[in-house]
Every structure is written in C-alpha cells, then in structure tokens.
Amino acid sequence: MERGYVETRDLHKHFGEVRAVDGVNLSVREGELLVLLGPSGCGKTTLMRMIAGLETPTAGEIFIAGERMDADVPPRARGIAMVFQSYALYPHKTAFRNISFPLEAMGQPPRVLRERVHSGARMFGIERLLDRFPRQLSGGERQRVALARAVVRDPKVFLFDEPLSNLDAQLRAIARYELKEFQRQIGTTTIYVTHDQVEAMGLGDRIAVMEKGRVRQVGSPREVYDYPADTFVATFLGSPPMNLVEHDEETLIGFRPEHLLPRDVFDPREDVVIYHLRVRQVEHLGADRLVYGSLEEERRSDQPVIAGLPVTITMPVVEGQVYEFAVPRRAIRSFDRRTGLARGRGDGQAGSGP
Amino acid sequence: MTQDAAGTPRPVGGERVALKEAESVVVAAPAIFRRRTLADREDALGRLLLAPALLYVVLLVGVPFGMAVLLSFSAARSGTLTFPWVGLQNFWTIAADPQFRLALRNTTLFTVVSQVLVMVLATAAANVLEAAFFGRRGVRMLLLLPWAVPVSLAAMAWTWIFDSTFSVVNWTLRAVGLLKGWLYWFGDPTLAMIAIITVHVWRMFPFATVIVLAGMSAIPAEIREAAVVDGASFWRRLFQINLPLLLPVVTVAVLFGVVFTSTDLSVVYLLTRGGPYNSTHVLASLAFQRGILGADLGQGAAIALFLLPVLVVVAILMLRVARRAEVGG
C-alpha cells in the first residue's frame, strides 16, 4: 500500500454507543486536496478533529508526514492549521493580530512576524483590512483572514471544516475557485470536510465519501461519480441522484438522469437499453428539463425515475404519456440488491481497507 | 360623503358601515372571545405586573434612602422626634474624625484586596471546574455551599476557627512546624483584617466562580479550539483569548463584588465587631455603630452615604468597560 502523507489506520471514535468513526483507513497523498464528503452526522468532522488532535481516538493510529500522532501529541505539535466553519476569528483582535497570533505563539520575532503577516495578507488581498476587527469585516473577508491565519505558520497539512458554508451562494462559487487556486499554488496537503457534493466535485483531487462512520469510497470526482462503489455513493452524489431500478431478485441497476434520454436522440447504431417511461411531471429548470416518471416494463415498478434532458433536446414531453427512452449500455451500473455494493468493474474502490 | 378643501370626495360613513358588517359576522362567537380582556391590553397589564416591584423599590429602598439623605443633614438622634437641620456639619465632623478615616481606609483595603483575591481564585476555579473529571457535578455543588450558608452560621464557624484558644489554624500550623508562637487572630489589628478578608473571600468566591464559568461557556468552542490549533500555550490562551473575552462578564462580577463588599456590614460585625480597639471598622459597621448603637442618626447616615458617589462612579465606569468589550472595540 502506498504510504500516505496523512494516514489513518483502523481509526475509531465512539461516543458511548454511537460509533461516530468506525474503522477508517484513509491515505492522503502529499500535496493533494482530499475532500471528506458525507451527510451530516457521518463522522467526517470527528475524523478531521482526531487528525487535528482536538479529539482523542477510541482506537487506531494517525500518521502525519510519517510520524505517529499519539493522543499525547498536542495539536500545536502536529504541523497542522485549521480553518473552522465559523472562521473562529478572535473578536477582540484586529485582523493583523489574528493572523499573527500563531506566529506569536511560536515565539517569532516582531520583524519576521510583520513580514509574514503582510505576505499572508497579500496572498488573499486583505492588506488594507489588517487594522479592522472581525466585526467590521464581511463574511468573505473574514474567511480570507482565517485562511491567512492558517497559511502564515507554514503547516504541513491544512484542515478545512466547511469553510465556505457561511458564505452566500454567489460568493461561494468564487471562493471555491480561489481556494482551489491557492491550494494548487502552495501545494500543501489539504483535507477538506463538506456535505456539499458540488463543492466536493469542484474542489477535490480525490473525494472520500463517508456514511455512518465509514469511508464508502475514495476516488477522483469522476470515479466516484461514474463508478460509485455502492448505492449510497450512487444516490448521495449527483443532483438529481442516480436512478436505481430493480432488475431481478438480486440486482439493482443504476443510471444517471442525464443518461436517460429519448430513444431518438441516440445514434441507431449505439448500444442502448430501451425503457418505456410514463411521464408524471415535467420541471423546466432553464438549462435542462427534469422529467419525472416511472418505467413501464414487464417488471413494473412505481419507483420514480428521473430523466434530465438538456435544453438542446427540444422534443415535446407531455405529462401522462408514455415515451420510448433509452440509456447507453456503457452508462448502466449494477448493484447487489442485498449489500448495495457495485458489481462489474470489480475495483469498486472500497477506499477503506489496505 | 363629505367634500374636503380640494373638493375630492372622502368617505366618512362608509368605513363605519363596513365595520358594523364585520361585527355582525362574529356575533355568533361566544361573548368571552369578543370582549377585550385584561390580557389583551398590554399597556395596562404591563403596569399591573410592574406595580409590585415598583412598590417594593419605592417603599423599601427609595424611602429609607431619602430618609438617610435627609438625616445626614440633621442632628437627629434616636429617641427624640426633633429634626434639627445642620447642613453639612455631619460631613465636616466625620471628615475630621480619625476613626472615620481608618474605617474608610479599611473599607478600601477590604474591598480591593478581597476582590482581587476573589477574581483570581474564581478564574482558577472556573478553569478547573470546566475540565471534565469524575465527580465534577458534586464538586460544583460543594463549591456553591459557602454562598448558600447563612452568613451568621458561617461567621460562627469562623469565629471558632480563629478563636484565641482553639484556633484550628494555629494548631495546624504548629503541628506542621510553621508556627512557633501563637496568633491572636482577633487581638491584633492586622491579623483581624486578614481574618475578615479571608472569610469574605470565602463567601464571595463561589458566586464569582459561577459567573466566570457562565462567561467561559459563552465563548464559542471553535474560538477556543482555534487557539489550541494555533499553538498557544495554556497561559497565552488564558491571557490573550479567554480573559479578554471574559472581560464583560468579569467586569459585572467585579462591579457586584465591589458594591457588595464596600457596603458589607455582616462579616466585620459578626467576626470582630470592629475590634480590637475599633481598628477593623469599615464604613458600614461604623455607620451602624454610630447611627444605631450610638443613637447619632445624623452622623451614621453621613458615614453610610459617604461612599455613594464613589460607588456610582465605579458602576458607571465598569458598565462602560463592559459595553465596550462587548462590542469588541
């Protein structure tokens, strides 16, 4: 197994009966941005807090840059910097003093301190805000101050705990782009926690999808999207999620809404699977149309199925009618009905496990 | 319809008619819902609910206070009904009185030293009690006891602890070998003052601890964790993060402490009665002695009122500090 820059081995954290983190083996490569993605309560934040040293593992090991982080290695000795969801700026200190605080704690002389604060501030374009108090800053500016505070100590690993969730939607897209730019520029290994799949897909070099304290899959955004390791990953990623339809007693088949298109759209030579779709409802969302319906095959099911038609397909779709739709065979995934695990392409990338 | 100056028609009766129609619809509802009850009349209800508190303040605080102010300008004595106006005479007399000056000095010393000790101890205790350990709830309960015990009961226990013959402090110090002679706690002015401050700190610090604890739990967890991740040591976190963020709350605690301490009569009176040789009097106990026991109501009132302007200024200053810290400037 490749040796990760940050590694967890069979890491557990139990709160009484609750297994918040339940045996996680994770390997983060040097310089990459790994996103921990999962619904709230899946253990992603607890996992990050254990890596930071803010939480003591119930069992298991953590390695950062090859060094074992025992429970008695305090956060300050781990070479990490963390950006919190609320930014956690010190409200009684100016932006300058906020950014310089970790350097003061390291005992840096004032000259070095000033230099590094200014170069950190320059990196995020907040030099003119250094005299302000957090309450005098906008959400986006606070986030930059928090990032600058994380950068100045030159950490081995960045830990980001949903740092964009407090920004409004418009700002978030820009901030996401800038964050990615910045991480690529300085190339510091980064672990990023979010429940937002768009953020995860956009930011991550790799994504680790978590559920119920376990890592379900680790892979590049394309891998986890195109080849989900199980039905949880299949339905958690993608909006609307992957359609799952019963195939037989043992198999579920899955296909993404954007692959379920009217039969006529496909080249007649293309290998497709044809489904008859009874349309129940149509939503016009601007860039595409969402068609809600159910499949009318010999195995009728009332499970709703969603087709995502791009605006380029102008064919009229009337509610209540049955249409011939198709899915390219290469886009069809199959899952074990009982375990939910993916079949075929055997490398389901069950990220956990050596 | 009437016509106003501009000549545009303005409905007058129309509205009333509409209202009447609306009323006729709800006629069917039970009578109790239609009448406006007291609970609907917020202005009247507000006054009614405030009245007891207002009455209490006026009768039990306002009137005695007004009387005290009047008395301080008079040579009234208890037992007579005369009210000879003497102007500022009482204040001149006490200002020249060495006994009064000593009491003023004692009050200042008593207040400042006990408040400093209380705040240091309370902050330390709050930090300890915040940590998770087995039996924390029990310890928290125990800690509040001194505050809950009636002061006369506590003073009795403390009189024994500092007793000239049976002082457990002395016996312990001797047993450990730290004390050669014997300490007469209430026989020596300095020792008596130390005893008074000790008891007062013991009484005040649980309350202050609870206030500081409440203040600490109000600091967002992420801010405190950020300081940990940023690599700050315990002392740096305490002095640079926790204490500054606690400042508004601590200020309120100190303000209360200063007012309670500088006007407190019970500890001094129950422990030493101002002795030995009137050396441990504070203003409150001196006022009580002169005014009530000594029957010189005028002078007693003057002594009691002496600190009022100082306390008002202290209160204003502290509230300002608290406000500024709250705004985060």
XYZ file of C-alpha atoms in Angstrom:
683
model
C 0.000 0.000 0.000
C 1.267 3.437 -0.845
C 2.405 5.427 2.109
C 0.141 8.417 2.633
C 1.276 11.805 3.839
C -1.617 11.736 6.249
C -2.764 8.293 7.149
C -5.307 6.802 9.491
C -5.295 3.126 10.354
C -8.443 1.492 11.641
C -9.394 4.703 13.379
C -12.343 4.581 15.750
C -14.159 7.152 17.796
C -17.079 6.019 19.888
C -19.261 8.281 21.981
C -20.889 5.760 24.274
C -22.901 3.502 21.987
C -22.529 5.763 18.993
C -19.727 4.885 16.615
C -19.039 8.300 15.136
C -15.980 6.999 13.309
C -15.992 3.280 12.838
C -12.740 1.931 11.488
C -11.418 4.388 8.933
C -8.351 3.649 6.851
C -7.538 6.713 4.879
C -4.439 7.679 2.991
C -3.968 11.248 1.847
C -1.240 11.817 -0.721
C 1.271 14.583 -0.324
C 0.108 17.824 -1.911
C -3.389 16.669 -2.798
C -6.701 18.120 -1.762
C -8.812 15.342 -0.338
C -12.456 16.053 0.362
C -14.287 14.202 3.110
C -17.844 14.172 1.841
C -20.912 12.861 3.567
C -24.250 13.741 5.099
C -24.302 15.415 8.488
C -23.522 13.005 11.266
C -21.446 10.689 9.061
C -18.334 11.233 11.153
C -16.356 13.395 8.737
C -15.859 16.260 11.175
C -14.972 13.897 14.013
C -12.410 12.245 11.745
C -10.857 15.626 10.956
C -10.866 16.652 14.609
C -8.989 13.492 15.502
C -6.366 14.260 12.871
C -6.124 17.773 14.325
C -5.712 16.375 17.815
C -8.840 18.046 19.149
C -10.441 14.667 19.735
C -8.817 11.538 21.131
C -9.398 8.360 19.101
C -11.017 5.425 20.837
C -8.719 3.164 18.837
C -6.476 3.266 15.809
C -3.495 5.245 14.615
C -2.844 8.529 12.862
C 0.297 9.379 10.926
C 1.234 12.812 9.647
C 4.284 13.031 7.400
C 5.365 9.623 8.574
C 5.204 10.469 12.261
C 2.815 8.688 14.533
C 0.480 11.081 16.304
C -0.247 9.584 19.654
C -3.029 11.005 21.756
C -0.472 12.988 23.736
C 0.847 14.858 20.707
C -0.972 18.188 21.140
C -2.471 19.976 18.133
C 0.336 22.555 18.107
C 2.954 19.840 17.581
C 1.194 18.234 14.625
C 2.117 20.786 11.995
C -1.489 21.412 11.081
C -3.529 24.540 10.508
C -7.275 24.516 10.642
C -9.964 26.751 9.223
C -13.204 26.426 11.113
C -16.731 26.655 9.799
C -17.338 29.851 11.781
C -13.752 31.001 10.959
C -13.250 31.315 14.744
C -11.543 34.682 14.436
C -10.645 36.253 17.764
C -13.246 39.009 18.054
C -11.111 41.249 20.270
C -8.084 41.205 17.987
C -7.570 43.066 14.716
C -7.129 41.111 11.517
C -3.372 41.669 11.873
C -3.264 40.299 15.399
C -5.489 37.397 14.370
C -3.083 36.408 11.628
C -0.020 36.972 13.778
C -1.363 35.006 16.736
C 0.010 31.594 15.694
C 3.368 33.220 14.938
C 3.426 34.888 18.357
C 2.733 31.510 19.878
C 5.769 30.168 18.008
C 7.834 32.969 19.503
C 8.728 34.654 16.220
C 10.499 37.998 16.489
C 8.359 41.063 15.601
C 10.194 41.692 12.334
C 9.575 38.184 10.959
C 6.073 38.376 12.294
C 5.255 41.562 10.415
C 6.787 40.263 7.203
C 4.877 37.017 7.252
C 1.574 38.594 8.195
C 1.909 41.002 5.300
C 2.879 38.349 2.801
C -0.015 36.188 4.004
C -2.390 39.118 3.712
C -1.087 39.884 0.229
C -1.825 36.332 -0.841
C -5.516 36.880 -0.074
C -5.736 40.565 -0.978
C -6.634 41.743 2.514
C -3.705 44.050 3.259
C -5.897 47.111 3.652
C -8.125 45.301 6.150
C -5.407 44.445 8.649
C -6.398 47.153 11.136
C -10.027 46.106 11.269
C -11.752 43.977 13.842
C -13.622 40.857 12.680
C -16.991 42.501 13.262
C -16.008 45.190 10.747
C -15.391 42.596 8.031
C -17.792 40.931 5.610
C -18.218 37.167 5.527
C -15.858 36.774 2.593
C -13.231 38.985 4.206
C -13.399 37.047 7.451
C -12.881 33.852 5.541
C -9.749 35.320 3.951
C -8.401 36.397 7.308
C -8.985 32.872 8.593
C -7.137 31.452 5.578
C -4.269 33.885 6.064
C -4.048 32.886 9.717
C -3.795 29.256 8.614
C -1.161 29.939 5.967
C 1.333 32.041 7.925
C 2.544 29.219 10.098
C 3.506 27.213 7.037
C 1.796 23.990 8.114
C 2.349 20.510 6.741
C -1.390 19.932 6.446
C -4.430 22.171 6.098
C -7.655 21.069 7.681
C -10.743 22.850 6.368
C -14.048 22.316 8.139
C -16.773 23.524 5.759
C -15.093 26.909 5.357
C -17.463 28.043 2.614
C -20.771 27.132 4.197
C -21.218 30.537 5.808
C -20.900 32.412 2.524
C -23.853 33.227 0.329
C -24.300 31.203 -2.823
C -22.805 33.710 -5.261
C -19.705 34.320 -3.192
C -19.281 30.615 -2.590
C -18.564 29.767 -6.218
C -15.853 32.424 -6.417
C -14.400 31.464 -3.058
C -14.304 27.837 -4.167
C -12.344 28.744 -7.259
C -9.926 30.915 -5.273
C -9.425 28.251 -2.652
C -8.540 25.704 -5.305
C -6.163 28.149 -6.976
C -4.489 28.908 -3.689
C -4.126 25.255 -2.729
C -2.571 24.402 -6.083
C -0.207 27.338 -5.777
C 1.238 26.468 -2.411
C 0.772 22.714 -2.832
C 0.102 21.939 0.805
C -1.657 18.689 1.585
C -5.241 19.564 2.420
C -8.158 17.731 3.981
C -11.464 19.431 3.348
C -14.712 18.499 5.056
C -18.034 19.264 3.396
C -21.523 17.907 2.964
C -21.927 19.789 -0.302
C -21.332 17.455 -3.236
C -20.919 20.297 -5.716
C -18.134 21.707 -3.558
C -16.588 18.263 -3.265
C -16.697 17.603 -7.006
C -15.349 21.036 -7.816
C -12.551 21.158 -5.276
C -11.314 17.674 -4.636
C -8.385 15.983 -6.272
C -9.955 12.979 -4.634
C -13.130 12.508 -2.660
C -13.666 10.185 0.276
C -17.395 9.543 0.657
C -18.382 8.734 4.221
C -21.501 7.312 5.756
C -22.189 6.132 9.307
C -18.602 6.465 10.411
C -17.140 4.517 7.496
C -15.468 5.506 4.260
C -17.565 4.085 1.426
C -15.340 5.051 -1.461
C -12.233 7.044 -2.245
C -11.536 8.240 -5.729
C -11.303 11.138 -8.123
C -14.531 13.107 -8.599
C -15.056 11.339 -11.937
C -14.505 7.914 -10.439
C -16.914 8.321 -7.571
C -19.476 9.885 -9.880
C -19.184 7.442 -12.760
C -18.363 4.296 -10.830
C -19.987 4.591 -7.397
C -18.875 1.779 -5.130
C -22.329 1.239 -3.701
C -25.889 2.504 -3.776
C -25.206 5.052 -1.047
C -22.495 6.783 -3.049
C -24.634 6.445 -6.173
C -27.541 8.305 -4.631
C -25.593 10.735 -2.479
C -23.638 12.170 -5.379
C -25.386 13.824 -8.257
C -28.371 16.102 -8.270
C -30.825 14.635 -9.023
C -29.301 11.356 -7.843
C -28.669 8.195 -9.807
C -31.827 6.268 -10.702
C -31.934 2.837 -9.115
C -34.333 0.308 -10.579
C -34.974 -3.313 -9.651
C -33.637 -5.637 -12.271
C -34.228 -9.005 -10.677
C -34.277 -10.559 -7.228
C -30.607 -9.878 -6.691
C -29.723 -6.892 -8.776
C -30.441 -3.222 -8.899
C -29.431 -1.291 -11.926
C -28.486 2.323 -11.831
C -28.136 5.078 -14.381
C -27.718 8.822 -14.111
C -30.644 11.078 -15.131
C -28.521 12.703 -17.816
C -28.101 9.314 -19.494
C -31.822 8.592 -19.652
C -32.834 10.328 -22.888
C -35.460 9.917 -25.574
C -34.653 6.961 -27.867
C -34.497 9.184 -30.934
C -31.627 11.190 -29.578
C -29.253 8.258 -29.833
C -27.432 7.101 -32.910
C -29.306 3.948 -34.127
C -26.018 2.046 -34.056
C -25.301 2.851 -30.422
C -25.753 0.039 -27.930
C -28.611 1.194 -25.764
C -31.138 -0.289 -23.363
C -34.671 0.845 -24.088
C -37.144 1.757 -21.384
C -40.724 2.906 -21.623
C -41.222 5.906 -19.455
C -44.618 7.083 -18.292
C -44.208 10.771 -17.659
C -45.746 12.060 -14.462
C -44.355 15.534 -14.236
C -42.009 17.873 -16.088
C -39.911 20.609 -14.497
C -38.318 23.321 -16.596
C -35.137 24.419 -14.857
C -33.641 26.652 -17.505
C -30.547 24.768 -18.573
C -32.395 21.468 -18.542
C -35.727 19.764 -18.151
C -36.336 17.216 -15.432
C -38.795 14.544 -16.427
C -40.279 12.541 -13.538
C -41.908 9.263 -14.375
C -41.989 5.514 -13.881
C -40.804 2.668 -16.082
C -43.427 0.544 -17.810
C -41.676 -2.779 -18.417
C -42.822 -6.298 -17.712
C -41.466 -5.743 -14.199
C -43.477 -2.683 -13.436
C -42.278 -0.585 -10.597
C -43.663 2.535 -9.101
C -40.221 3.742 -8.174
C -39.869 7.226 -9.577
C -37.277 7.657 -12.241
C -35.842 10.975 -13.309
C -34.554 11.933 -16.717
C -32.503 15.075 -17.180
C -32.980 16.486 -20.661
C -30.560 19.220 -21.710
C -32.108 22.266 -23.302
C -30.726 21.130 -26.670
C -33.333 18.378 -26.777
C -36.485 20.163 -27.800
C -38.782 17.163 -28.197
C -42.126 17.899 -26.535
C -42.819 15.770 -23.454
C -46.404 15.648 -22.253
C -47.380 14.590 -18.756
C -49.337 11.313 -18.655
C -47.920 9.984 -21.946
C -45.563 7.027 -22.356
C -42.358 7.617 -24.328
C -39.564 5.443 -25.523
C -36.406 6.396 -23.611
C -33.009 4.776 -23.660
C -29.786 4.540 -21.684
C -26.413 3.757 -23.287
C -25.315 0.353 -22.087
C -21.918 1.709 -21.040
C -23.660 4.080 -18.595
C -25.504 1.340 -16.787
C -24.231 0.195 -13.376
C -25.430 -2.755 -11.434
C -25.527 -3.243 -7.697
C -26.099 -6.145 -5.385
C -29.596 -5.684 -4.060
C -28.786 -7.056 -0.643
C -25.431 -5.427 0.129
C -25.769 -2.422 -2.116
C -22.225 -2.974 -3.423
C -21.366 -2.319 -7.038
C -20.877 -5.229 -9.425
C -18.808 -5.462 -12.523
C -15.762 -3.241 -12.801
C -14.568 -5.137 -9.779
C -12.378 -2.350 -8.469
C -15.269 -0.850 -6.514
C -12.558 1.206 -4.808
C -13.699 0.365 -1.349
C -11.290 3.005 -0.212
C -11.151 1.675 3.276
C -9.120 -1.421 3.683
C -5.484 -1.783 2.734
C -69.712 61.659 1.795
C -68.202 64.993 2.619
C -66.042 67.197 0.480
C -62.676 68.427 1.681
C -60.998 71.662 0.584
C -59.753 70.199 -2.677
C -63.208 69.035 -3.460
C -62.404 65.333 -3.643
C -64.979 63.130 -2.053
C -63.887 61.444 1.144
C -65.731 58.526 2.659
C -66.792 59.037 6.228
C -69.686 56.781 6.972
C -68.567 54.059 4.620
C -65.908 52.665 6.907
C -68.200 52.522 9.857
C -70.745 50.629 7.868
C -68.143 48.126 6.798
C -67.015 47.683 10.381
C -70.543 47.079 11.532
C -70.935 44.416 8.915
C -67.757 42.741 10.069
C -69.012 42.779 13.627
C -72.268 41.212 12.708
C -70.362 38.257 11.337
C -68.681 37.459 14.640
C -71.776 37.970 16.748
C -72.171 34.219 16.827
C -68.871 33.755 18.692
C -69.065 33.263 22.486
C -69.163 36.516 24.380
C -65.889 35.884 26.182
C -63.919 35.981 22.946
C -65.451 39.237 21.865
C -64.668 41.277 24.910
C -61.206 42.697 25.218
C -59.806 41.127 28.384
C -57.024 42.458 30.557
C -54.618 40.033 28.900
C -55.208 41.821 25.586
C -54.366 45.238 26.964
C -50.611 45.145 27.110
C -50.197 48.669 28.434
C -52.437 48.086 31.432
C -51.128 44.601 32.006
C -47.550 45.852 31.925
C -48.243 48.454 34.577
C -50.090 45.994 36.731
C -47.285 43.456 36.644
C -44.640 46.075 37.315
C -46.512 47.559 40.250
C -45.337 45.138 42.985
C -41.698 45.559 42.028
C -42.085 49.306 41.853
C -43.843 49.392 45.205
C -41.106 47.294 46.725
C -38.352 49.523 45.405
C -40.073 52.742 46.406
C -41.109 51.673 49.899
C -38.147 49.566 50.952
C -35.301 51.209 49.046
C -36.432 54.643 47.964
C -37.979 55.877 51.208
C -35.145 54.716 53.509
C -32.631 56.159 51.065
C -34.428 59.502 51.020
C -34.600 59.414 54.803
C -30.881 58.683 55.016
C -30.099 61.657 52.809
C -32.311 63.906 54.947
C -30.865 62.534 58.183
C -27.310 63.127 57.060
C -28.091 66.870 57.032
C -29.586 66.805 60.511
C -28.535 66.292 64.096
C -31.382 63.879 64.703
C -30.924 61.333 67.457
C -32.945 58.224 68.051
C -35.459 58.565 70.843
C -36.442 62.122 70.022
C -38.671 63.420 67.292
C -36.762 66.650 66.705
C -35.118 67.194 63.398
C -32.544 69.963 63.756
C -31.152 70.920 60.339
C -27.368 71.293 60.480
C -26.433 71.406 56.817
C -23.072 69.796 56.009
C -21.993 69.786 59.660
C -22.108 65.960 59.908
C -19.834 65.570 56.911
C -17.270 68.035 58.289
C -17.289 66.224 61.605
C -16.697 62.775 60.195
C -14.095 64.030 57.717
C -12.014 65.212 60.651
C -12.591 62.057 62.649
C -9.563 59.683 62.671
C -11.909 56.797 63.404
C -13.789 57.541 60.203
C -10.600 57.851 58.187
C -9.428 54.488 59.438
C -12.768 52.947 58.502
C -12.520 54.484 55.035
C -9.014 53.089 54.644
C -10.178 49.684 55.894
C -13.112 49.681 53.501
C -10.839 50.414 50.552
C -8.319 47.779 51.607
C -11.050 45.253 52.361
C -12.734 45.839 49.004
C -9.667 45.915 46.781
C -7.795 43.002 48.356
C -10.818 40.730 48.618
C -11.938 41.495 45.052
C -8.506 40.774 43.623
C -8.337 37.509 45.551
C -11.885 36.573 44.606
C -11.294 37.142 40.904
C -8.019 35.225 40.825
C -9.494 32.325 42.756
C -12.733 32.345 40.764
C -10.898 32.290 37.425
C -8.692 29.452 38.601
C -11.632 27.506 39.993
C -13.673 28.060 36.848
C -10.827 26.702 34.723
C -10.586 23.631 36.930
C -14.328 23.061 37.045
C -14.579 23.386 33.311
C -12.341 20.421 32.693
C -14.166 17.126 32.547
C -13.362 14.928 35.511
C -15.141 12.358 37.604
C -17.366 13.924 40.236
C -17.418 17.371 38.673
C -21.068 17.917 39.443
C -20.533 17.079 43.088
C -17.613 19.471 43.345
C -19.643 22.192 41.683
C -22.399 21.722 44.246
C -19.935 21.771 47.122
C -18.384 24.923 45.805
C -21.641 26.786 45.975
C -22.144 25.914 49.629
C -20.321 28.876 51.222
C -22.580 31.157 49.274
C -25.712 29.344 50.374
C -24.818 29.092 54.057
C -26.384 31.894 56.149
C -23.673 34.374 57.000
C -24.334 34.263 60.749
C -23.889 30.493 60.748
C -20.711 30.747 58.742
C -19.389 33.514 60.953
C -19.936 31.309 63.979
C -17.841 28.560 62.451
C -15.163 31.039 61.501
C -15.112 32.566 64.981
C -14.154 29.129 66.224
C -11.579 28.679 63.501
C -9.956 31.965 64.585
C -10.623 31.502 68.303
C -7.862 32.752 70.556
C -7.566 29.398 72.321
C -8.998 26.790 69.987
C -7.952 28.179 66.593
C -7.593 25.175 64.315
C -5.380 27.309 62.080
C -2.882 27.830 64.860
C -2.909 24.221 65.970
C -2.389 23.036 62.418
C 0.429 25.476 61.739
C 2.123 24.392 64.959
C 1.701 20.725 64.206
C 3.305 21.217 60.820
C 6.051 23.223 62.495
C 5.432 26.500 60.696
C 4.403 28.395 63.796
C 6.465 28.866 66.911
C 4.419 31.330 68.944
C 0.662 31.862 68.932
C -1.558 34.009 66.719
C -4.288 36.018 68.437
C -6.450 36.481 65.370
C -8.941 38.939 66.771
C -6.467 40.557 69.148
C -4.164 42.063 66.546
C -5.453 44.646 64.026
C -3.544 43.181 61.054
C -4.458 39.583 61.847
C -8.069 40.614 62.410
C -8.162 42.268 58.992
C -6.643 39.156 57.417
C -9.315 37.058 59.091
C -12.070 39.359 57.866
C -10.790 39.319 54.301
C -10.386 35.543 54.382
C -13.975 34.992 55.442
C -15.287 37.468 52.946
C -13.320 35.929 50.071
C -14.593 32.520 51.134
C -18.121 33.861 50.963
C -17.869 35.734 47.695
C -15.795 33.470 45.533
C -18.359 30.733 44.755
C -20.693 33.272 43.221
C -17.870 34.811 41.213
C -16.829 31.327 40.068
C -20.305 30.612 38.784
C -20.335 33.896 36.893
C -16.925 33.220 35.330
C -17.988 29.673 34.448
C -21.068 31.020 32.720
C -18.881 33.517 30.878
C -16.496 30.788 29.777
C -19.248 28.609 28.407
C -20.406 31.617 26.391
C -17.102 31.752 24.494
C -17.625 29.839 21.224
C -15.926 26.443 21.321
C -14.407 26.988 17.882
C -12.578 30.104 19.037
C -11.008 28.262 21.928
C -10.123 25.348 19.685
C -8.649 27.698 17.115
C -6.324 28.996 19.827
C -5.318 25.425 20.642
C -4.650 24.600 16.997
C -2.801 27.900 16.583
C -0.349 26.536 19.090
C -0.981 28.855 22.018
C 0.070 27.584 25.426
C -2.311 27.463 28.377
C -1.173 30.830 29.733
C -1.281 32.502 26.341
C -4.786 31.185 25.789
C -5.814 32.335 29.253
C -4.443 35.854 28.998
C -4.863 36.542 25.285
C -8.084 34.743 24.430
C -10.144 33.636 27.395
C -9.703 36.543 29.783
C -10.255 39.285 27.186
C -13.384 37.519 26.005
C -14.468 37.077 29.615
C -13.924 40.733 30.376
C -17.549 41.896 30.116
C -18.736 39.147 32.423
C -15.845 39.534 34.848
C -16.452 43.269 34.950
C -20.009 42.709 36.027
C -18.819 40.238 38.666
C -16.266 42.758 39.968
C -18.844 45.531 39.963
C -21.188 43.458 42.064
C -18.323 42.393 44.271
C -17.175 45.966 44.875
C -20.658 47.142 45.743
C -21.387 44.152 47.973
C -18.022 44.321 49.698
C -17.819 48.038 50.319
C -21.319 48.106 51.758
C -21.000 44.871 53.693
C -21.542 45.003 57.402
C -22.115 41.393 58.326
C -18.635 39.871 58.202
C -16.948 42.626 60.189
C -19.777 42.899 62.620
C -20.117 39.176 63.239
C -16.387 38.461 63.472
C -14.796 41.380 65.291
C -17.495 43.998 65.936
C -14.926 46.457 64.685
C -12.370 45.439 67.276
C -9.726 45.284 68.521
C -9.922 48.915 69.679
C -12.155 49.885 66.741
C -9.298 49.095 64.350
C -11.194 46.929 61.869
C -14.281 49.031 61.318
C -15.426 49.503 57.771
C -17.782 52.311 56.815
C -20.886 50.156 57.052
C -20.082 48.821 60.514
C -19.028 52.255 61.740
C -22.249 53.752 60.451
C -24.207 51.085 62.253
C -22.267 51.657 65.453
C -22.593 55.433 65.393
C -26.080 55.696 63.985
C -27.970 52.827 65.576
C -25.993 51.746 68.612
C -24.666 55.248 69.318
C -28.036 56.850 68.510
C -26.419 59.607 66.399
C -28.636 59.126 63.353
C -27.261 62.132 61.509
C -23.637 61.071 61.666
C -24.481 57.436 60.947
C -26.341 58.490 57.809
C -23.467 60.719 56.725
C -20.986 57.845 57.080
C -23.271 55.436 55.270
C -23.805 57.859 52.387
C -20.170 58.790 52.080
C -19.327 56.056 49.567
C -22.439 56.531 47.443
C -20.915 58.971 44.917
C -17.803 56.776 44.644
C -19.877 53.678 44.004
C -21.962 55.448 41.395
C -18.814 56.428 39.533
C -17.410 52.887 39.852
C -20.639 51.457 38.495
C -20.710 53.807 35.514
C -17.068 53.131 34.677
C -17.435 49.380 34.885
C -20.587 49.294 32.798
C -18.816 51.338 30.159
C -15.900 48.937 30.092
C -18.288 46.020 29.860
C -20.145 47.622 26.997
C -17.017 48.435 25.080
C -15.670 44.921 25.483
C -18.977 43.517 24.343
C -18.903 45.489 21.133
C -15.399 44.185 20.617
C -13.619 47.514 20.251
